[in-house]
Amino acid sequence: MKKSGILLFCLVAVLIGVVACKKDDPEETKPGFDRVAMLTAYRDQFIVPAYQEALSKSTSLRDAAQAFTAAPSTELLGSLQSAWIDAAVAWQQACMYNFGPAGESGILKSLQEELATFPVSETKLNSILSTGTWNTSDFNRDARGFYAIEYLIFDPLSDAQTLVERFNAQMRRDFLVALCNDVRNRISTVQNAWSSYGSEFISNSGTDAGSSVALLYNEFVKSYEAIKNFKFGLPLGLRPGQTAVAPELLEARYSKISFRLAKAHYNHIVNLYRGVDESKSFKGYLKTVTGGEALVTETETQLSVLAGQFNALDENLDMADRIVNNPQALIDLHTELQKNTKNFKSDMSSLLGIAITFTSGDGD
Amino acid sequence: MAFSALRFVYLGWIEEHYIEPIFHFSYYGFSWVKPLGVWGMYLVHALMFFSALGVATGRLYRVSAIFLFLTFSYTELIDLTYYLNHYYFVSLICLWLIFMPEPDAQFRMPQWCRFIILFQLTVVYCYAGWAKMNSDWLLEALPLRIWLPAHDDLPIIGPLLVYPETAYLFCWFGMIYDCFIAFFLFYNRTRPLAYFTVIVFHVLTGLLFQIGVFPWVMIGSTLIFFSIHWHERNLNILRKIKVFNALFKLDYPNNNTVNNFHIGPLLRAFLFVFIVFQLLFPWRYLLYPGNLFWTEEGYRFSWRVMLVEKAGDATFYVKDGVTGREGIVYNREFLNIHQEKQMSFQPDMILQFAHFLGKHYSTKGVQKPQVRAEVYVTMNARKAQLLIDPHVDLMQVKDTWAPKSWILPYSP
């Protein structure tokens, strides 16, 4: 009786035995990957420093705004503008961690949307400047944040003196300071929250939907696609239904540092992929799984093509001008970004077994 | 007799969340099924909940069963990307519940009721087992070799999952389990051990994979293999608990009317057609050329579960047929993350989405839109390759049962 059942159990027992013996074999290097070490490295070498840097630069921006509004001058405008550029560049490193303290909660959108939505609405901003009423916590995310500040303090069509004179209006000075405070405070809140969220981030080390690996990975992909779609594709007029280029949709179109920001953003994403110590990065993780080596090689090939294209262009190039007059290099860049999408998106999640949604599946 | 086993399964199928993406993928022939809007969907789910309760407690049984089948199947038919084999299974069982008579004074049911459920379960297991007999599964331990290491943080068994040997063990055990478990469950002698295996197997897979209620559905429904005496014993225990007794009407009905268990010719014919369909439909893939796992022609409704790891990246290009200007679609503008993921490697969904895009953009000023798609798919961790011909204008292609010539062959 129960012969078949017993047989089945014997088979299982034997096979478990085989596995167990294998495990005891000291010669065998332990396969697998230490995700806790990877998450720790990402927290300590990427995320926390990125928020610290963004906080420090946005604090300097607020101080520069206060100094400028106390006594508007072309000189102080210059230092305010460079403080803004520093803060905007620093933000490119922190803009991709929109989970945990920086994620959506209730009516609050992700930190990136709350303080770096572009393009801003000139209509809304002009209306605020004429009525003098604003609210930095409503749904008008295109009327606050970095690029609203930019709209106030940069104008490619006017000289510095004209810009300074606009700040004779008390309302404009108050609005500027309020915007800078808002940006700084939002970053400060998230930066503070990470000191307690940090340990949760590391302990949630599985690969299920909602695990830290899945959260970080999803934002990594989303951020990469945002560069391709919103910093290149849309302004280049590459969306269906667009009948012309749309330089007015560029990020940072008043300060004209669009390309510099896009490049900083892209570089940070690649750095995250590679890690400071490769063995504690997505790239290192990939190398330990089935099919991973081949994907890493293919990805690196494409990343070097991309690095070549980014570096061939002047960091300070005027994207709006290039889009209108000579867009080919930028279109090519968009094409190459597109080619790498599958490596970062479908292939990587498939190989690592990261669950990108909570919906249950059949495994096909 | 079947009731004690079945009734408990129903509680817990209600998922209240319903998001409304802009576009829904439809089942072939069911494109007329549309979502009802937020309140409508809540109503449907409420109805489903109460009809499930009705079926489980035997109150308003027939009406409840009809509503349960209709509401459940309706929510499944809205969007193809949510297709799951076990939802299909539940739908089928619900269909049969409609035709089952209420138990008679002795709590008896006609034999065919038990038979059809047993048949369905046996088909599910055997076909799932047969599907596992492929070289990737048995010789390469794929895709489990990809999936298992991702769960190395589980207690006790976690550390073992990183070893390829574990994946092989799981693969072979899974195949043998699926092929034979139904037969072990049939025989009195092997049944207790077999059912114990059922629990272990499904709990384990439930822990390892994101498969929702499936393990509980199977653990619950395989109870039907147990004998009438076994169920009687358990019922007697449950009857002693007043709450259960009142809730599920476990007492013998008081009225002495005896149901007519005669099986009509119509039902007989339906049973026959259903059984033939269940036996033959999964084999339709043989009529299609190419690698089944790659083309997925004839893949669904065939109890193929957890068989292959696939992921794709689909880039759609919409071209204005008059001006020649071509634009690149941002999929997430129209789809949620789950829909995009599922669509990106399944040709029929790609085609549906392409047609949607063509229609959508023709209202946005794109004239005579042509839609093509560059779709890279990775299967079982192998290098991604093009799934479909990137030059074909998908607007000119219609979805039919005929083989899709625009799918590119898989080269391992």
PDB file of N, CA and C in Angstrom, chain B residues 52-116:
ATOM      1  N   ALA B  52     -21.950  34.674  -4.173  1.00  0.00           N
ATOM      2  CA  ALA B  52     -21.034  33.656  -3.653  1.00  0.00           C
ATOM      3  C   ALA B  52     -21.515  33.184  -2.286  1.00  0.00           C
ATOM      4  N   LEU B  53     -21.926  34.137  -1.472  1.00  0.00           N
ATOM      5  CA  LEU B  53     -22.474  33.777  -0.164  1.00  0.00           C
ATOM      6  C   LEU B  53     -23.720  32.921  -0.330  1.00  0.00           C
ATOM      7  N   GLY B  54     -24.561  33.323  -1.286  1.00  0.00           N
ATOM      8  CA  GLY B  54     -25.795  32.587  -1.541  1.00  0.00           C
ATOM      9  C   GLY B  54     -25.515  31.150  -1.916  1.00  0.00           C
ATOM     10  N   VAL B  55     -24.549  30.961  -2.800  1.00  0.00           N
ATOM     11  CA  VAL B  55     -24.204  29.606  -3.228  1.00  0.00           C
ATOM     12  C   VAL B  55     -23.649  28.812  -2.054  1.00  0.00           C
ATOM     13  N   ALA B  56     -22.759  29.449  -1.300  1.00  0.00           N
ATOM     14  CA  ALA B  56     -22.100  28.740  -0.205  1.00  0.00           C
ATOM     15  C   ALA B  56     -23.090  28.352   0.885  1.00  0.00           C
ATOM     16  N   THR B  57     -24.061  29.200   1.160  1.00  0.00           N
ATOM     17  CA  THR B  57     -24.990  28.906   2.256  1.00  0.00           C
ATOM     18  C   THR B  57     -26.269  28.254   1.758  1.00  0.00           C
ATOM     19  N   GLY B  58     -26.367  28.061   0.444  1.00  0.00           N
ATOM     20  CA  GLY B  58     -27.524  27.376  -0.098  1.00  0.00           C
ATOM     21  C   GLY B  58     -28.794  28.203  -0.065  1.00  0.00           C
ATOM     22  N   ARG B  59     -28.665  29.516   0.028  1.00  0.00           N
ATOM     23  CA  ARG B  59     -29.854  30.370   0.009  1.00  0.00           C
ATOM     24  C   ARG B  59     -30.020  30.966  -1.382  1.00  0.00           C
ATOM     25  N   LEU B  60     -31.220  30.916  -1.907  1.00  0.00           N
ATOM     26  CA  LEU B  60     -31.483  31.384  -3.284  1.00  0.00           C
ATOM     27  C   LEU B  60     -30.465  30.757  -4.224  1.00  0.00           C
ATOM     28  N   TYR B  61     -30.270  29.455  -4.060  1.00  0.00           N
ATOM     29  CA  TYR B  61     -29.129  28.806  -4.701  1.00  0.00           C
ATOM     30  C   TYR B  61     -29.027  29.066  -6.205  1.00  0.00           C
ATOM     31  N   ARG B  62     -30.120  28.791  -6.929  1.00  0.00           N
ATOM     32  CA  ARG B  62     -30.054  28.851  -8.387  1.00  0.00           C
ATOM     33  C   ARG B  62     -29.722  30.254  -8.878  1.00  0.00           C
ATOM     34  N   VAL B  63     -30.463  31.213  -8.363  1.00  0.00           N
ATOM     35  CA  VAL B  63     -30.239  32.606  -8.779  1.00  0.00           C
ATOM     36  C   VAL B  63     -28.814  33.025  -8.447  1.00  0.00           C
ATOM     37  N   SER B  64     -28.377  32.654  -7.238  1.00  0.00           N
ATOM     38  CA  SER B  64     -27.020  33.010  -6.826  1.00  0.00           C
ATOM     39  C   SER B  64     -25.990  32.415  -7.770  1.00  0.00           C
ATOM     40  N   ALA B  65     -26.191  31.160  -8.135  1.00  0.00           N
ATOM     41  CA  ALA B  65     -25.223  30.486  -8.998  1.00  0.00           C
ATOM     42  C   ALA B  65     -25.141  31.173 -10.361  1.00  0.00           C
ATOM     43  N   ILE B  66     -26.313  31.537 -10.891  1.00  0.00           N
ATOM     44  CA  ILE B  66     -26.321  32.215 -12.195  1.00  0.00           C
ATOM     45  C   ILE B  66     -25.582  33.546 -12.095  1.00  0.00           C
ATOM     46  N   PHE B  67     -25.891  34.317 -11.049  1.00  0.00           N
ATOM     47  CA  PHE B  67     -25.234  35.614 -10.898  1.00  0.00           C
ATOM     48  C   PHE B  67     -23.742  35.461 -10.636  1.00  0.00           C
ATOM     49  N   LEU B  68     -23.388  34.442  -9.868  1.00  0.00           N
ATOM     50  CA  LEU B  68     -21.975  34.224  -9.572  1.00  0.00           C
ATOM     51  C   LEU B  68     -21.211  33.970 -10.862  1.00  0.00           C
ATOM     52  N   PHE B  69     -21.759  33.089 -11.686  1.00  0.00           N
ATOM     53  CA  PHE B  69     -21.096  32.778 -12.956  1.00  0.00           C
ATOM     54  C   PHE B  69     -21.006  34.025 -13.834  1.00  0.00           C
ATOM     55  N   LEU B  70     -22.111  34.742 -13.951  1.00  0.00           N
ATOM     56  CA  LEU B  70     -22.137  35.894 -14.848  1.00  0.00           C
ATOM     57  C   LEU B  70     -21.222  37.017 -14.365  1.00  0.00           C
ATOM     58  N   THR B  71     -21.290  37.344 -13.076  1.00  0.00           N
ATOM     59  CA  THR B  71     -20.472  38.455 -12.592  1.00  0.00           C
ATOM     60  C   THR B  71     -18.995  38.099 -12.642  1.00  0.00           C
ATOM     61  N   PHE B  72     -18.672  36.872 -12.237  1.00  0.00           N
ATOM     62  CA  PHE B  72     -17.265  36.488 -12.235  1.00  0.00           C
ATOM     63  C   PHE B  72     -16.701  36.473 -13.650  1.00  0.00           C
ATOM     64  N   SER B  73     -17.424  35.837 -14.551  1.00  0.00           N
ATOM     65  CA  SER B  73     -16.936  35.753 -15.930  1.00  0.00           C
ATOM     66  C   SER B  73     -16.871  37.136 -16.559  1.00  0.00           C
ATOM     67  N   TYR B  74     -17.843  37.972 -16.219  1.00  0.00           N
ATOM     68  CA  TYR B  74     -17.847  39.330 -16.767  1.00  0.00           C
ATOM     69  C   TYR B  74     -16.571  40.073 -16.388  1.00  0.00           C
ATOM     70  N   THR B  75     -16.216  40.033 -15.087  1.00  0.00           N
ATOM     71  CA  THR B  75     -15.025  40.779 -14.669  1.00  0.00           C
ATOM     72  C   THR B  75     -13.766  40.223 -15.320  1.00  0.00           C
ATOM     73  N   GLU B  76     -13.776  38.911 -15.604  1.00  0.00           N
ATOM     74  CA  GLU B  76     -12.605  38.343 -16.276  1.00  0.00           C
ATOM     75  C   GLU B  76     -12.538  38.755 -17.740  1.00  0.00           C
ATOM     76  N   LEU B  77     -13.707  38.867 -18.362  1.00  0.00           N
ATOM     77  CA  LEU B  77     -13.732  39.127 -19.809  1.00  0.00           C
ATOM     78  C   LEU B  77     -13.386  40.571 -20.164  1.00  0.00           C
ATOM     79  N   ILE B  78     -13.398  41.448 -19.177  1.00  0.00           N
ATOM     80  CA  ILE B  78     -13.158  42.861 -19.488  1.00  0.00           C
ATOM     81  C   ILE B  78     -11.757  43.067 -20.066  1.00  0.00           C
ATOM     82  N   ASP B  79     -10.780  42.434 -19.454  1.00  0.00           N
ATOM     83  CA  ASP B  79      -9.425  42.707 -19.923  1.00  0.00           C
ATOM     84  C   ASP B  79      -8.598  41.437 -20.005  1.00  0.00           C
ATOM     85  N   LEU B  80      -8.165  41.149 -21.215  1.00  0.00           N
ATOM     86  CA  LEU B  80      -7.402  39.940 -21.519  1.00  0.00           C
ATOM     87  C   LEU B  80      -6.081  39.866 -20.764  1.00  0.00           C
ATOM     88  N   THR B  81      -5.489  41.038 -20.453  1.00  0.00           N
ATOM     89  CA  THR B  81      -4.170  40.984 -19.809  1.00  0.00           C
ATOM     90  C   THR B  81      -4.250  40.371 -18.413  1.00  0.00           C
ATOM     91  N   TYR B  82      -5.468  40.311 -17.855  1.00  0.00           N
ATOM     92  CA  TYR B  82      -5.607  39.713 -16.531  1.00  0.00           C
ATOM     93  C   TYR B  82      -5.925  38.225 -16.606  1.00  0.00           C
ATOM     94  N   TYR B  83      -5.858  37.658 -17.809  1.00  0.00           N
ATOM     95  CA  TYR B  83      -6.187  36.231 -17.954  1.00  0.00           C
ATOM     96  C   TYR B  83      -5.319  35.377 -17.039  1.00  0.00           C
ATOM     97  N   LEU B  84      -5.985  34.503 -16.323  1.00  0.00           N
ATOM     98  CA  LEU B  84      -5.267  33.532 -15.515  1.00  0.00           C
ATOM     99  C   LEU B  84      -5.983  32.203 -15.686  1.00  0.00           C
ATOM    100  N   ASN B  85      -5.220  31.127 -15.727  1.00  0.00           N
ATOM    101  CA  ASN B  85      -5.853  29.828 -15.876  1.00  0.00           C
ATOM    102  C   ASN B  85      -6.808  29.509 -14.743  1.00  0.00           C
ATOM    103  N   HIS B  86      -6.439  29.940 -13.524  1.00  0.00           N
ATOM    104  CA  HIS B  86      -7.320  29.550 -12.430  1.00  0.00           C
ATOM    105  C   HIS B  86      -8.612  30.364 -12.408  1.00  0.00           C
ATOM    106  N   TYR B  87      -8.599  31.550 -13.019  1.00  0.00           N
ATOM    107  CA  TYR B  87      -9.867  32.271 -13.161  1.00  0.00           C
ATOM    108  C   TYR B  87     -10.778  31.545 -14.153  1.00  0.00           C
ATOM    109  N   TYR B  88     -10.155  31.052 -15.201  1.00  0.00           N
ATOM    110  CA  TYR B  88     -10.879  30.253 -16.185  1.00  0.00           C
ATOM    111  C   TYR B  88     -11.488  29.029 -15.506  1.00  0.00           C
ATOM    112  N   PHE B  89     -10.691  28.389 -14.670  1.00  0.00           N
ATOM    113  CA  PHE B  89     -11.145  27.220 -13.929  1.00  0.00           C
ATOM    114  C   PHE B  89     -12.358  27.558 -13.061  1.00  0.00           C
ATOM    115  N   VAL B  90     -12.235  28.664 -12.333  1.00  0.00           N
ATOM    116  CA  VAL B  90     -13.326  29.077 -11.443  1.00  0.00           C
ATOM    117  C   VAL B  90     -14.590  29.361 -12.261  1.00  0.00           C
ATOM    118  N   SER B  91     -14.418  30.035 -13.390  1.00  0.00           N
ATOM    119  CA  SER B  91     -15.557  30.326 -14.252  1.00  0.00           C
ATOM    120  C   SER B  91     -16.262  29.047 -14.690  1.00  0.00           C
ATOM    121  N   LEU B  92     -15.478  28.044 -15.075  1.00  0.00           N
ATOM    122  CA  LEU B  92     -16.060  26.778 -15.534  1.00  0.00           C
ATOM    123  C   LEU B  92     -16.833  26.092 -14.416  1.00  0.00           C
ATOM    124  N   ILE B  93     -16.231  26.083 -13.228  1.00  0.00           N
ATOM    125  CA  ILE B  93     -16.898  25.430 -12.099  1.00  0.00           C
ATOM    126  C   ILE B  93     -18.205  26.165 -11.791  1.00  0.00           C
ATOM    127  N   CYS B  94     -18.130  27.494 -11.840  1.00  0.00           N
ATOM    128  CA  CYS B  94     -19.345  28.283 -11.577  1.00  0.00           C
ATOM    129  C   CYS B  94     -20.430  27.962 -12.604  1.00  0.00           C
ATOM    130  N   LEU B  95     -19.993  27.763 -13.832  1.00  0.00           N
ATOM    131  CA  LEU B  95     -20.954  27.403 -14.874  1.00  0.00           C
ATOM    132  C   LEU B  95     -21.695  26.125 -14.482  1.00  0.00           C
ATOM    133  N   TRP B  96     -20.962  25.141 -14.015  1.00  0.00           N
ATOM    134  CA  TRP B  96     -21.594  23.859 -13.654  1.00  0.00           C
ATOM    135  C   TRP B  96     -22.482  23.991 -12.426  1.00  0.00           C
ATOM    136  N   LEU B  97     -22.093  24.889 -11.525  1.00  0.00           N
ATOM    137  CA  LEU B  97     -22.913  25.073 -10.324  1.00  0.00           C
ATOM    138  C   LEU B  97     -24.344  25.466 -10.686  1.00  0.00           C
ATOM    139  N   ILE B  98     -24.477  26.204 -11.802  1.00  0.00           N
ATOM    140  CA  ILE B  98     -25.813  26.626 -12.222  1.00  0.00           C
ATOM    141  C   ILE B  98     -26.713  25.420 -12.467  1.00  0.00           C
ATOM    142  N   PHE B  99     -26.117  24.381 -13.041  1.00  0.00           N
ATOM    143  CA  PHE B  99     -26.928  23.233 -13.458  1.00  0.00           C
ATOM    144  C   PHE B  99     -27.113  22.180 -12.368  1.00  0.00           C
ATOM    145  N   MET B 100     -26.379  22.367 -11.289  1.00  0.00           N
ATOM    146  CA  MET B 100     -26.487  21.340 -10.250  1.00  0.00           C
ATOM    147  C   MET B 100     -27.780  21.541  -9.468  1.00  0.00           C
ATOM    148  N   PRO B 101     -28.514  20.435  -9.255  1.00  0.00           N
ATOM    149  CA  PRO B 101     -29.741  20.552  -8.471  1.00  0.00           C
ATOM    150  C   PRO B 101     -29.413  20.721  -6.992  1.00  0.00           C
ATOM    151  N   GLU B 102     -30.360  21.244  -6.233  1.00  0.00           N
ATOM    152  CA  GLU B 102     -30.139  21.309  -4.799  1.00  0.00           C
ATOM    153  C   GLU B 102     -30.170  19.898  -4.256  1.00  0.00           C
ATOM    154  N   PRO B 103     -29.421  19.651  -3.191  1.00  0.00           N
ATOM    155  CA  PRO B 103     -29.383  18.303  -2.643  1.00  0.00           C
ATOM    156  C   PRO B 103     -30.759  17.872  -2.133  1.00  0.00           C
ATOM    157  N   ASP B 104     -31.004  16.577  -2.154  1.00  0.00           N
ATOM    158  CA  ASP B 104     -32.311  16.084  -1.719  1.00  0.00           C
ATOM    159  C   ASP B 104     -32.335  15.892  -0.201  1.00  0.00           C
ATOM    160  N   ALA B 105     -33.386  15.211   0.281  1.00  0.00           N
ATOM    161  CA  ALA B 105     -33.583  15.058   1.715  1.00  0.00           C
ATOM    162  C   ALA B 105     -32.411  14.351   2.395  1.00  0.00           C
ATOM    163  N   GLN B 106     -31.766  13.459   1.658  1.00  0.00           N
ATOM    164  CA  GLN B 106     -30.635  12.753   2.250  1.00  0.00           C
ATOM    165  C   GLN B 106     -29.310  13.456   1.940  1.00  0.00           C
ATOM    166  N   PHE B 107     -29.424  14.708   1.486  1.00  0.00           N
ATOM    167  CA  PHE B 107     -28.230  15.481   1.176  1.00  0.00           C
ATOM    168  C   PHE B 107     -27.460  14.847   0.026  1.00  0.00           C
ATOM    169  N   ARG B 108     -28.196  14.239  -0.888  1.00  0.00           N
ATOM    170  CA  ARG B 108     -27.529  13.589  -2.013  1.00  0.00           C
ATOM    171  C   ARG B 108     -27.595  14.461  -3.255  1.00  0.00           C
ATOM    172  N   MET B 109     -26.661  14.202  -4.122  1.00  0.00           N
ATOM    173  CA  MET B 109     -26.620  14.906  -5.402  1.00  0.00           C
ATOM    174  C   MET B 109     -26.451  13.858  -6.478  1.00  0.00           C
ATOM    175  N   PRO B 110     -26.882  14.140  -7.707  1.00  0.00           N
ATOM    176  CA  PRO B 110     -26.654  13.162  -8.769  1.00  0.00           C
ATOM    177  C   PRO B 110     -25.158  12.950  -9.014  1.00  0.00           C
ATOM    178  N   GLN B 111     -24.802  11.768  -9.466  1.00  0.00           N
ATOM    179  CA  GLN B 111     -23.409  11.401  -9.681  1.00  0.00           C
ATOM    180  C   GLN B 111     -22.678  12.348 -10.636  1.00  0.00           C
ATOM    181  N   TRP B 112     -23.397  12.799 -11.668  1.00  0.00           N
ATOM    182  CA  TRP B 112     -22.674  13.586 -12.680  1.00  0.00           C
ATOM    183  C   TRP B 112     -22.078  14.860 -12.105  1.00  0.00           C
ATOM    184  N   CYS B 113     -22.686  15.391 -11.037  1.00  0.00           N
ATOM    185  CA  CYS B 113     -22.184  16.634 -10.443  1.00  0.00           C
ATOM    186  C   CYS B 113     -20.760  16.442  -9.942  1.00  0.00           C
ATOM    187  N   ARG B 114     -20.582  15.328  -9.217  1.00  0.00           N
ATOM    188  CA  ARG B 114     -19.258  15.054  -8.699  1.00  0.00           C
ATOM    189  C   ARG B 114     -18.323  14.704  -9.856  1.00  0.00           C
ATOM    190  N   PHE B 115     -18.868  13.945 -10.780  1.00  0.00           N
ATOM    191  CA  PHE B 115     -18.047  13.482 -11.891  1.00  0.00           C
ATOM    192  C   PHE B 115     -17.467  14.667 -12.690  1.00  0.00           C
ATOM    193  N   ILE B 116     -18.317  15.657 -12.984  1.00  0.00           N
ATOM    194  CA  ILE B 116     -17.826  16.722 -13.869  1.00  0.00           C
ATOM    195  C   ILE B 116     -16.727  17.542 -13.193  1.00  0.00           C
TER     196      ILE B 116
END
